[in-house]
Amino acid sequence: MDRSSLLQLIQEQLDPEHTGFIGADTFTGLVHSHELPLDPAKLDMLVALAQSNERGQVCYQELVDLISSKRSSSFKRAIANGQRALPRDGLLDEPGLGVYKRFVRYVAYEILPREVDRHWYFYRHRSCPPPVFMASVTLAQIIVFLCYGARLNKWVLQTYHPEYMKSPLVYHPGHRARAWRFLTYMFMHVGLEQLGFNALLQLMIGVPLEMVHGLLRISLLYLAGVLAGSLTVSITDMRAPVVGGSGGVYALCSAHLANVVMNWAGMRCPYKLLRMVLALVCMSSEVGRAVWLRFSPPLPASGPQPSFMAHLAGAVVGVSMGLTILRSYEERLRDQCGWWVVLLAYGTFLLFAIFWNIFAYDLLGAHIPPPP
């Protein structure tokens, strides 16, 4: 029985007068007496939807949306208000899973705070399309680093090489008119240690986030952190260049960590406190290293070293914009009031930063190092 036949059968048997509503008891009996071609989690949700209505009725359109893998606003409210029973067994009790499904289950417990959402994601997840954004960005960063490492014959502290800053990818205050540099600097890195740190976090945190929340949301969050990083440096540290993808990485990490804190009781990832402490220590040490390189460089340099402000800007973007994006992995952003507030704030910051870069350097008489 295909999906359209199932819906037609339900409507003919349970709503022959086309009132738009179905009796909850009658519908529950149909669910238990027929072998419906639905996964177990969706069956649990259908029964819960039938039992959650105080008038003992189910809206037929809600039923259609749920069978079509859409969750109606009233059903979301029922979940939020705790008016339905969660599935009795957790995903950790699922026997006989293959390697990939085990990884999907791991991702569900890493990212989602509620068992009902974990069930929904686990049974709804499809391997296509794969999480290509974070993997592609990481691969591109590695390729660019290898190319420049071979060309400069230098694998650490590359910014001290006189040819490094001549790259068309690096953000340099003397090349502010070349707008692409405000984003492309994310492909350049100081050395192996910075590249390794960013690549590891992007794959460990970014890939699971992309699997759950999708390419569009995670790419938006990552690129917003990258752009905010370079623009913040152009305002607060006007003489400094910027390299590395730390703005985007810190946006992802801070958004995920903030989401874990906000949903601490519901998160079931193992050793969550220890892992959070380690993540904060690693992120803080990376910021400290960037500060040290900026103000106390170990080698003489021809100009200011890359700024650390991109790290902090990315973290702010992650906490503000990221929490809104990660709050509901399936609810459309345009339906969230908080999203429009955050988007307006970010747009205001962008406009301010653009005008700052056009007028402030000349008005303040900032002495920036000559571009390479």
Coordinates of C-alpha atoms in Angstrom, one line a residue:
M1 CA 0.0 0.0 0.0
D2 CA 1.6 3.3 -1.1
R3 CA 1.2 6.6 0.8
S4 CA -1.6 8.0 -1.3
S5 CA -3.6 4.8 -1.0
L6 CA -3.1 4.8 2.8
L7 CA -4.4 8.4 3.1
Q8 CA -7.4 7.7 0.9
L9 CA -8.2 4.6 3.0
I10 CA -8.0 6.6 6.2
Q11 CA -10.2 9.3 4.9
E12 CA -12.8 7.0 3.5
Q13 CA -13.0 4.9 6.7
L14 CA -12.6 7.5 9.3
D15 CA -13.9 10.7 7.8
P16 CA -16.5 9.7 5.1
E17 CA -18.3 13.0 5.5
H18 CA -15.1 15.0 4.9
T19 CA -15.4 17.1 8.1
G20 CA -11.7 17.4 8.4
F21 CA -11.5 15.6 11.7
I22 CA -11.1 12.0 12.7
G23 CA -12.1 10.4 16.0
A24 CA -9.0 9.6 18.1
D25 CA -10.3 6.2 19.4
T26 CA -11.3 5.1 15.9
F27 CA -8.0 6.1 14.4
T28 CA -6.0 4.4 17.2
G29 CA -7.9 1.2 16.5
L30 CA -7.0 1.4 12.8
V31 CA -3.3 1.9 13.6
H32 CA -3.2 -1.2 15.7
S33 CA -5.4 -3.4 13.5
H34 CA -3.7 -2.7 10.1
E35 CA -0.2 -3.2 9.0
L36 CA 0.5 0.4 8.0
P37 CA 3.7 0.8 5.8
L38 CA 5.3 3.3 8.2
D39 CA 8.4 3.2 10.4
P40 CA 8.0 2.6 14.1
A41 CA 8.8 6.1 15.2
K42 CA 6.2 7.6 12.9
L43 CA 3.6 5.1 14.1
D44 CA 4.4 6.2 17.7
M45 CA 4.0 9.8 16.7
L46 CA 0.7 9.2 14.9
V47 CA -0.8 7.4 18.0
A48 CA 0.5 10.2 20.2
L49 CA -1.1 12.8 17.9
A50 CA -4.4 11.0 18.2
Q51 CA -4.1 10.8 22.0
S52 CA -3.0 14.4 22.6
N53 CA -6.1 16.1 21.4
E54 CA -8.4 17.1 24.3
R55 CA -11.6 16.8 22.2
G56 CA -10.7 13.3 21.0
Q57 CA -10.3 14.3 17.4
V58 CA -7.4 14.5 15.0
C59 CA -7.2 17.0 12.2
Y60 CA -7.0 15.1 8.9
Q61 CA -4.5 17.7 7.5
E62 CA -2.2 17.2 10.4
L63 CA -2.3 13.5 9.7
V64 CA -1.4 14.1 6.1
D65 CA 1.5 16.3 7.0
L66 CA 2.9 13.8 9.4
I67 CA 2.7 10.9 7.0
S68 CA 4.3 13.2 4.4
S69 CA 7.3 13.8 6.8
K70 CA 6.0 17.2 7.9
R71 CA 5.3 18.1 11.5
S72 CA 2.4 20.5 12.0
S73 CA 2.7 23.4 14.4
S74 CA 0.0 22.0 16.7
F75 CA 1.9 18.7 16.9
K76 CA 5.1 20.6 17.7
R77 CA 3.3 22.4 20.5
A78 CA 2.0 19.1 21.8
I79 CA 5.6 17.9 22.1
A80 CA 6.8 21.2 23.6
N81 CA 4.0 21.1 26.3
G82 CA 4.7 17.5 27.1
Q83 CA 1.1 16.4 26.1
R84 CA 2.2 13.2 24.5
A85 CA 4.1 10.1 25.6
L86 CA 7.6 9.7 24.3
P87 CA 8.6 6.4 22.7
R88 CA 9.2 3.9 25.5
D89 CA 12.6 2.6 24.2
G90 CA 15.5 4.9 23.5
L91 CA 17.5 4.6 20.3
L92 CA 20.4 3.1 22.3
D93 CA 18.2 0.0 22.7
E94 CA 18.0 -0.5 18.9
P95 CA 19.6 -3.9 18.1
G96 CA 21.3 -5.1 15.0
L97 CA 22.3 -1.8 13.5
G98 CA 24.9 -1.5 10.8
V99 CA 28.0 0.8 11.0
Y100 CA 26.4 3.7 9.3
K101 CA 23.2 3.6 11.3
R102 CA 25.2 3.4 14.5
F103 CA 26.9 6.6 13.4
V104 CA 23.6 8.2 12.7
R105 CA 22.4 7.2 16.1
Y106 CA 25.6 8.7 17.6
V107 CA 25.0 11.9 15.8
A108 CA 21.4 12.0 17.1
Y109 CA 22.5 11.7 20.7
E110 CA 25.4 14.2 20.1
I111 CA 23.2 17.0 18.6
L112 CA 19.6 16.6 19.7
P113 CA 18.4 17.0 23.3
R114 CA 15.0 15.2 23.1
E115 CA 14.3 11.6 22.6
V116 CA 11.3 12.3 20.3
D117 CA 13.6 14.4 18.0
R118 CA 16.2 11.7 18.0
H119 CA 13.7 9.1 16.9
W120 CA 12.3 11.4 14.2
Y121 CA 15.8 12.2 12.9
F122 CA 17.0 8.6 13.1
Y123 CA 14.2 7.1 11.1
R124 CA 13.9 10.1 8.7
H125 CA 17.6 10.4 7.9
R126 CA 18.8 9.6 4.4
S127 CA 22.5 9.4 3.4
C128 CA 21.8 11.5 0.3
P129 CA 22.7 14.3 0.2
P130 CA 25.8 13.8 2.3
P131 CA 27.3 16.5 4.5
V132 CA 29.4 17.9 1.7
F133 CA 29.9 21.5 2.9
M134 CA 32.2 21.0 5.9
A135 CA 34.1 18.2 4.1
S136 CA 34.6 20.4 1.0
V137 CA 35.7 23.4 3.0
T138 CA 38.2 21.3 5.0
L139 CA 39.6 19.6 1.9
A140 CA 40.0 23.0 0.2
Q141 CA 41.8 24.4 3.2
I142 CA 44.2 21.4 3.3
I143 CA 44.9 21.7 -0.5
V144 CA 45.6 25.4 -0.3
F145 CA 47.9 24.9 2.7
L146 CA 49.8 22.1 1.0
C147 CA 50.2 24.3 -2.2
Y148 CA 51.6 27.2 -0.2
G149 CA 53.7 25.0 2.0
A150 CA 55.4 23.5 -1.0
R151 CA 55.8 26.8 -2.7
L152 CA 57.2 28.6 0.3
N153 CA 59.0 25.6 1.7
K154 CA 57.7 26.5 5.1
W155 CA 55.1 24.6 7.1
V156 CA 54.9 26.6 10.4
L157 CA 54.6 30.3 11.0
Q158 CA 54.1 30.9 7.3
T159 CA 53.0 34.5 7.8
Y160 CA 56.7 35.4 8.5
H161 CA 57.6 34.5 4.9
P162 CA 57.8 37.7 2.8
E163 CA 55.8 36.1 0.0
Y164 CA 52.9 34.8 2.1
M165 CA 51.0 38.1 2.4
K166 CA 51.1 38.5 -1.4
S167 CA 48.5 35.8 -1.7
P168 CA 45.2 37.1 -3.2
L169 CA 43.3 35.1 -0.5
V170 CA 44.7 36.8 2.6
Y171 CA 42.7 39.7 4.1
H172 CA 45.0 42.7 4.4
P173 CA 43.8 46.2 5.5
G174 CA 45.6 47.7 2.5
H175 CA 43.4 45.6 0.1
R176 CA 40.0 46.3 1.7
A177 CA 38.6 47.2 -1.7
R178 CA 39.1 43.6 -2.8
A179 CA 35.9 42.4 -1.1
W180 CA 36.4 38.7 -1.7
R181 CA 39.3 38.7 0.7
F182 CA 36.9 39.2 3.6
L183 CA 35.8 35.6 3.0
T184 CA 38.7 33.9 1.2
Y185 CA 41.1 34.4 4.1
M186 CA 39.5 31.3 5.6
F187 CA 41.5 29.1 3.2
M188 CA 44.9 30.4 4.5
H189 CA 46.5 29.3 7.8
V190 CA 49.5 30.3 9.8
G191 CA 50.9 26.8 10.0
L192 CA 50.2 23.1 10.6
E193 CA 49.0 23.6 14.1
Q194 CA 46.3 26.1 13.2
L195 CA 45.1 24.1 10.2
G196 CA 45.1 20.9 12.3
F197 CA 43.0 22.4 15.0
N198 CA 40.5 24.0 12.7
A199 CA 40.2 20.9 10.5
L200 CA 39.7 18.6 13.5
L201 CA 36.9 20.7 15.0
Q202 CA 35.2 21.3 11.6
L203 CA 35.0 17.5 11.0
M204 CA 34.2 16.5 14.6
I205 CA 31.5 19.2 15.2
G206 CA 30.6 20.6 11.8
V207 CA 29.9 17.3 10.1
P208 CA 27.4 16.1 12.7
L209 CA 25.7 19.5 12.8
E210 CA 25.4 19.5 9.0
M211 CA 23.9 16.0 9.1
V212 CA 21.2 17.1 11.4
H213 CA 20.5 20.7 10.4
G214 CA 21.4 20.6 6.7
L215 CA 23.8 22.3 4.4
L216 CA 22.0 25.6 4.2
R217 CA 21.9 26.4 7.9
I218 CA 25.4 25.2 8.7
S219 CA 27.0 26.9 5.7
L220 CA 25.2 30.1 6.7
L221 CA 26.4 29.9 10.2
Y222 CA 30.0 29.1 9.2
L223 CA 30.3 31.9 6.6
A224 CA 28.6 34.4 8.9
G225 CA 31.3 33.7 11.4
V226 CA 34.0 34.0 8.8
L227 CA 32.7 37.3 7.5
A228 CA 32.1 38.7 11.0
G229 CA 35.7 37.8 11.9
S230 CA 37.3 39.9 9.1
L231 CA 34.9 42.8 9.5
T232 CA 35.5 42.9 13.3
V233 CA 39.2 42.9 12.7
S234 CA 38.9 45.8 10.3
I235 CA 37.1 47.8 13.0
T236 CA 39.0 46.8 16.2
D237 CA 42.5 46.0 14.9
M238 CA 42.8 48.2 11.9
R239 CA 46.4 47.5 11.0
A240 CA 46.3 43.7 11.2
P241 CA 45.7 41.1 8.5
V242 CA 43.6 38.0 9.0
V243 CA 44.2 34.4 8.0
G244 CA 42.6 31.1 9.0
G245 CA 39.0 29.7 9.3
S246 CA 38.8 30.3 13.0
G247 CA 35.9 32.7 12.7
G248 CA 33.7 30.0 11.2
V249 CA 35.1 27.2 13.4
Y250 CA 34.4 29.2 16.6
A251 CA 30.9 30.0 15.3
L252 CA 30.1 26.3 15.0
C253 CA 31.8 25.4 18.3
S254 CA 30.2 28.1 20.4
A255 CA 26.8 27.5 18.9
H256 CA 27.0 23.8 19.7
L257 CA 28.4 24.3 23.2
A258 CA 25.7 26.9 24.0
N259 CA 23.0 24.5 22.7
V260 CA 24.4 21.8 25.0
V261 CA 24.3 24.1 28.0
M262 CA 20.8 25.3 27.2
N263 CA 19.6 21.7 26.9
W264 CA 21.9 20.2 29.5
A265 CA 19.3 17.9 31.1
G266 CA 18.2 16.4 27.8
M267 CA 21.6 15.8 26.3
R268 CA 22.7 12.2 26.4
C269 CA 26.2 12.4 24.9
P270 CA 28.7 10.6 27.1
Y271 CA 31.1 12.5 29.3
K272 CA 29.5 15.8 28.3
L273 CA 30.9 17.8 31.1
L274 CA 34.5 16.5 30.6
R275 CA 34.2 17.1 26.8
M276 CA 32.9 20.6 27.3
V277 CA 35.7 21.5 29.6
L278 CA 38.3 20.1 27.1
A279 CA 36.7 22.0 24.2
L280 CA 36.8 25.2 26.2
V281 CA 40.4 24.7 27.2
C282 CA 41.4 24.0 23.6
M283 CA 39.5 27.0 22.3
S284 CA 40.9 29.2 25.0
S285 CA 44.5 28.0 24.3
E286 CA 44.1 28.7 20.6
V287 CA 42.9 32.3 21.3
G288 CA 45.8 32.7 23.7
R289 CA 48.3 31.5 21.1
A290 CA 46.8 34.0 18.6
V291 CA 47.1 36.8 21.1
W292 CA 50.8 35.9 21.7
L293 CA 51.6 35.8 18.0
R294 CA 49.9 39.1 17.5
F295 CA 51.7 41.1 20.2
S296 CA 54.8 39.1 21.0
P297 CA 55.9 37.4 17.7
P298 CA 58.7 34.9 18.2
L299 CA 60.4 36.1 15.0
P300 CA 61.0 39.6 13.5
A301 CA 58.3 40.4 11.0
S302 CA 57.9 43.1 8.3
G303 CA 54.4 44.0 9.5
P304 CA 51.7 43.3 12.1
Q305 CA 50.8 39.7 12.6
P306 CA 47.3 38.3 12.0
S307 CA 44.7 39.4 14.5
F308 CA 42.9 37.2 17.1
M309 CA 39.7 39.2 17.0
A310 CA 38.2 36.8 14.3
H311 CA 38.1 34.1 17.0
L312 CA 36.0 36.2 19.4
A313 CA 33.7 37.5 16.6
G314 CA 33.0 34.0 15.5
A315 CA 32.1 33.0 19.0
V316 CA 29.7 35.9 19.4
V317 CA 28.1 34.9 16.1
G318 CA 27.8 31.3 17.2
V319 CA 26.1 32.2 20.5
S320 CA 23.7 34.7 19.0
M321 CA 22.9 33.4 15.5
G322 CA 23.8 29.8 16.1
L323 CA 21.4 29.3 19.0
T324 CA 18.6 30.4 16.8
I325 CA 19.6 28.2 13.9
L326 CA 20.1 25.1 16.1
R327 CA 17.0 25.5 18.3
S328 CA 14.9 23.4 16.1
Y329 CA 16.5 21.2 13.5
E330 CA 13.4 21.0 11.4
E331 CA 11.4 24.2 11.9
R332 CA 11.9 26.7 9.1
L333 CA 14.0 29.8 10.1
R334 CA 11.5 32.2 8.5
D335 CA 8.9 30.9 11.0
Q336 CA 11.0 31.9 14.0
C337 CA 10.6 35.4 15.3
G338 CA 14.0 35.3 17.0
W339 CA 15.6 34.6 13.7
W340 CA 14.5 37.9 12.2
V341 CA 15.8 39.8 15.2
V342 CA 19.2 38.1 14.9
L343 CA 19.2 38.6 11.2
L344 CA 18.4 42.3 11.6
A345 CA 21.2 42.7 14.2
Y346 CA 23.7 41.0 11.9
G347 CA 22.6 43.1 8.9
T348 CA 23.0 46.3 11.0
F349 CA 26.5 45.2 11.9
L350 CA 27.4 44.5 8.2
L351 CA 26.2 47.9 7.2
F352 CA 28.1 49.6 9.9
A353 CA 31.3 47.6 9.1
I354 CA 31.0 48.5 5.4
F355 CA 30.7 52.2 6.1
W356 CA 33.5 51.9 8.5
N357 CA 35.8 50.4 5.9
I358 CA 34.9 53.0 3.4
F359 CA 35.2 56.2 5.5
A360 CA 36.8 55.5 9.0
Y361 CA 40.4 54.7 7.8
D362 CA 40.7 58.1 6.2
L363 CA 38.8 60.1 8.8
L364 CA 40.9 58.6 11.7
G365 CA 44.1 58.8 9.7
A366 CA 44.9 55.2 10.4
H367 CA 48.5 54.3 9.5
I368 CA 48.2 50.9 7.9
P369 CA 51.2 48.9 6.7
P370 CA 51.6 49.1 2.9
P371 CA 50.1 46.2 1.1
P372 CA 52.5 43.6 -0.2

